[in-house]
């Protein structure tokens, strides 16, 4: 099974990295870009577990290892079953 | 318009960050995780441009600013039109 987990800062948390990217893009003349938020993406290859088990494990590891739940949120989707 | 851009290392490029995450998860007992690849995600808010213009701008800024085309690949999707 192939799973994608997106981790990004909560909307209420400032994102200096995203701001820097936005400023760089403005300097290059891309004025249509009003906001940039940067986050992390993880693609996991899972073996030998059911979709139901994955639905238990993924939020668990996202909370424990991949994201900092104080300032970050995560979402996930299955890219490839089986 | 809201656009999501995913930037990740090309499959042929080693991903030590992903390996470290994988090892950490194994140490915690998640043996079903066979592989982890880590990348970046950017969410951009665009204003005053058409979808066609976005289709020109997004690959341009991905290549120039967001990704290093030597070792990274990117994909993008429109999350919210208008």
Short mmCIF file of C-alpha atoms in Angstrom, two decimals:
data_model
loop_
_atom_site.label_atom_id
_atom_site.label_comp_id
_atom_site.label_asym_id
_atom_site.label_seq_id
_atom_site.Cartn_x
_atom_site.Cartn_y
_atom_site.Cartn_z
CA UNK A 1 0.00 0.00 0.00
CA UNK A 2 1.24 3.45 -0.87
CA UNK A 3 0.23 6.30 1.41
CA UNK A 4 0.87 10.05 1.17
CA UNK A 5 0.90 12.13 4.34
CA UNK A 6 0.90 15.93 4.14
CA UNK A 7 2.15 17.84 7.18
CA UNK A 8 1.78 21.61 7.32
CA UNK A 9 1.77 24.33 9.92
CA UNK A 10 -1.64 25.15 11.41
CA UNK A 11 -3.23 28.20 9.80
CA UNK A 12 -2.77 30.18 12.99
CA UNK A 13 1.01 29.58 13.01
CA UNK A 14 3.34 31.94 11.15
CA UNK A 15 5.25 30.34 8.28
CA UNK A 16 8.53 32.25 7.76
CA UNK A 17 9.75 29.71 5.18
CA UNK A 18 6.64 30.25 3.08
CA UNK A 19 7.00 34.02 3.46
CA UNK A 20 10.58 33.86 2.22
CA UNK A 21 9.50 31.87 -0.82
CA UNK A 22 6.71 34.36 -1.50
CA UNK A 23 9.13 37.29 -1.28
CA UNK A 24 11.57 35.52 -3.63
CA UNK A 25 8.77 34.96 -6.15
CA UNK A 26 7.70 38.62 -5.93
CA UNK A 27 11.28 39.72 -6.53
CA UNK A 28 11.26 37.57 -9.66
CA UNK A 29 8.11 39.35 -10.84
CA UNK A 30 5.39 36.83 -9.97
CA UNK A 31 2.99 39.37 -8.51
CA UNK A 32 -0.06 37.11 -8.79
CA UNK A 33 1.14 34.96 -5.88
CA UNK A 34 -0.62 36.24 -2.79
CA UNK A 35 0.43 33.64 -0.26
CA UNK A 36 2.75 30.65 0.11
CA UNK A 37 2.64 28.04 2.86
CA UNK A 38 5.32 25.37 2.99
CA UNK A 39 5.00 21.93 4.50
CA UNK A 40 6.34 18.40 4.34
CA UNK A 41 5.15 15.40 2.40
CA UNK A 42 5.89 11.77 3.26
CA UNK A 43 5.26 8.86 0.95
CA UNK A 44 5.15 5.56 2.80
CA UNK A 45 5.24 2.06 1.40
CA UNK A 46 3.32 -0.28 3.71
CA UNK A 47 3.25 -4.06 3.51
CA UNK A 48 1.16 -6.78 5.09
CA UNK A 49 -1.53 -4.65 6.68
CA UNK A 50 -5.17 -4.01 5.84
CA UNK A 51 -6.68 -0.65 5.00
CA UNK A 52 -8.34 -0.65 8.41
CA UNK A 53 -5.02 -1.19 10.19
CA UNK A 54 -3.45 1.54 8.05
CA UNK A 55 -6.25 3.84 9.16
CA UNK A 56 -5.12 3.26 12.73
CA UNK A 57 -1.35 3.36 12.18
CA UNK A 58 -1.09 6.42 9.93
CA UNK A 59 -2.67 8.96 12.33
CA UNK A 60 -0.61 7.40 15.13
CA UNK A 61 2.78 7.80 13.43
CA UNK A 62 1.79 11.22 12.08
CA UNK A 63 1.09 12.40 15.60
CA UNK A 64 4.13 10.72 17.17
CA UNK A 65 6.87 11.09 14.56
CA UNK A 66 6.00 13.01 11.41
CA UNK A 67 4.20 16.06 12.77
CA UNK A 68 4.37 18.21 15.86
CA UNK A 69 0.69 18.31 16.86
CA UNK A 70 1.15 21.55 18.81
CA UNK A 71 1.83 23.60 15.69
CA UNK A 72 1.25 21.24 12.76
CA UNK A 73 -1.71 19.48 11.19
CA UNK A 74 -1.67 16.51 8.86
CA UNK A 75 -3.83 14.86 6.24
CA UNK A 76 -3.33 11.60 4.42
CA UNK A 77 -4.59 9.58 1.49
CA UNK A 78 -4.02 6.14 0.05
CA UNK A 79 -2.29 6.44 -3.33
CA UNK A 80 -2.19 2.76 -4.17
CA UNK A 81 -4.03 -0.10 -2.53
CA UNK A 82 -2.82 -3.59 -1.69
CA UNK B 1 -6.91 30.06 -7.08
CA UNK B 2 -5.34 27.62 -4.65
CA UNK B 3 -2.56 25.40 -5.98
CA UNK B 4 -0.62 22.60 -4.32
CA UNK B 5 2.88 21.77 -5.54
CA UNK B 6 4.64 18.60 -4.39
CA UNK B 7 8.41 18.49 -4.66
CA UNK B 8 10.27 15.25 -3.99
CA UNK B 9 13.63 13.73 -4.74
CA UNK B 10 13.84 11.77 -7.98
CA UNK B 11 13.48 8.02 -7.44
CA UNK B 12 17.13 7.51 -8.39
CA UNK B 13 18.34 9.89 -5.66
CA UNK B 14 19.03 8.62 -2.15
CA UNK B 15 16.78 10.09 0.54
CA UNK B 16 18.64 10.02 3.89
CA UNK B 17 15.88 11.99 5.62
CA UNK B 18 13.29 9.42 4.60
CA UNK B 19 15.62 6.61 5.69
CA UNK B 20 16.01 8.20 9.12
CA UNK B 21 12.24 8.46 9.50
CA UNK B 22 11.87 4.83 8.42
CA UNK B 23 14.45 3.70 10.98
CA UNK B 24 12.75 5.73 13.71
CA UNK B 25 9.41 4.09 12.87
CA UNK B 26 10.99 0.62 12.91
CA UNK B 27 12.51 1.36 16.32
CA UNK B 28 9.01 2.24 17.53
CA UNK B 29 7.75 -1.12 16.29
CA UNK B 30 6.06 -0.18 13.00
CA UNK B 31 7.50 -3.05 11.00
CA UNK B 32 4.93 -2.81 8.20
CA UNK B 33 6.56 0.35 6.86
CA UNK B 34 8.88 -0.74 4.07
CA UNK B 35 9.94 2.61 2.68
CA UNK B 36 9.65 6.33 3.43
CA UNK B 37 10.40 9.19 1.04
CA UNK B 38 10.24 12.75 2.26
CA UNK B 39 9.54 15.82 0.21
CA UNK B 40 8.18 19.36 0.35
CA UNK B 41 4.72 20.68 -0.26
CA UNK B 42 3.85 24.26 -1.20
CA UNK B 43 0.36 25.70 -1.14
CA UNK B 44 0.07 28.86 -3.20
CA UNK B 45 -2.72 31.39 -3.29
CA UNK B 46 -2.87 33.00 -6.75
CA UNK B 47 -4.96 35.99 -7.74
CA UNK B 48 -5.95 37.62 -10.99
CA UNK B 49 -4.73 34.96 -13.39
CA UNK B 50 -6.49 32.38 -15.53
CA UNK B 51 -6.04 28.64 -15.27
CA UNK B 52 -4.08 28.74 -18.52
CA UNK B 53 -1.67 31.34 -17.14
CA UNK B 54 -1.32 29.31 -13.95
CA UNK B 55 -0.42 26.31 -16.12
CA UNK B 56 2.48 28.34 -17.46
CA UNK B 57 3.61 30.00 -14.24
CA UNK B 58 3.51 27.01 -11.87
CA UNK B 59 5.99 24.79 -13.77
CA UNK B 60 8.19 27.87 -14.25
CA UNK B 61 8.43 28.77 -10.55
CA UNK B 62 8.72 25.11 -9.59
CA UNK B 63 11.73 24.76 -11.85
CA UNK B 64 13.31 28.07 -10.87
CA UNK B 65 12.58 28.43 -7.16
CA UNK B 66 10.78 25.56 -5.47
CA UNK B 67 12.64 22.53 -6.82
CA UNK B 68 16.16 21.69 -7.86
CA UNK B 69 15.50 20.05 -11.24
CA UNK B 70 18.81 18.16 -11.13
CA UNK B 71 17.72 15.96 -8.23
CA UNK B 72 14.05 16.78 -7.65
CA UNK B 73 10.77 16.30 -9.49
CA UNK B 74 7.51 18.13 -8.93
CA UNK B 75 3.82 17.69 -9.54
CA UNK B 76 0.97 20.11 -8.99
CA UNK B 77 -2.78 20.33 -8.84
CA UNK B 78 -5.39 23.04 -8.50
CA UNK B 79 -7.15 22.72 -5.13
CA UNK B 80 -9.60 25.55 -5.59
CA UNK B 81 -10.49 27.42 -8.75
CA UNK B 82 -11.11 31.12 -9.25
#
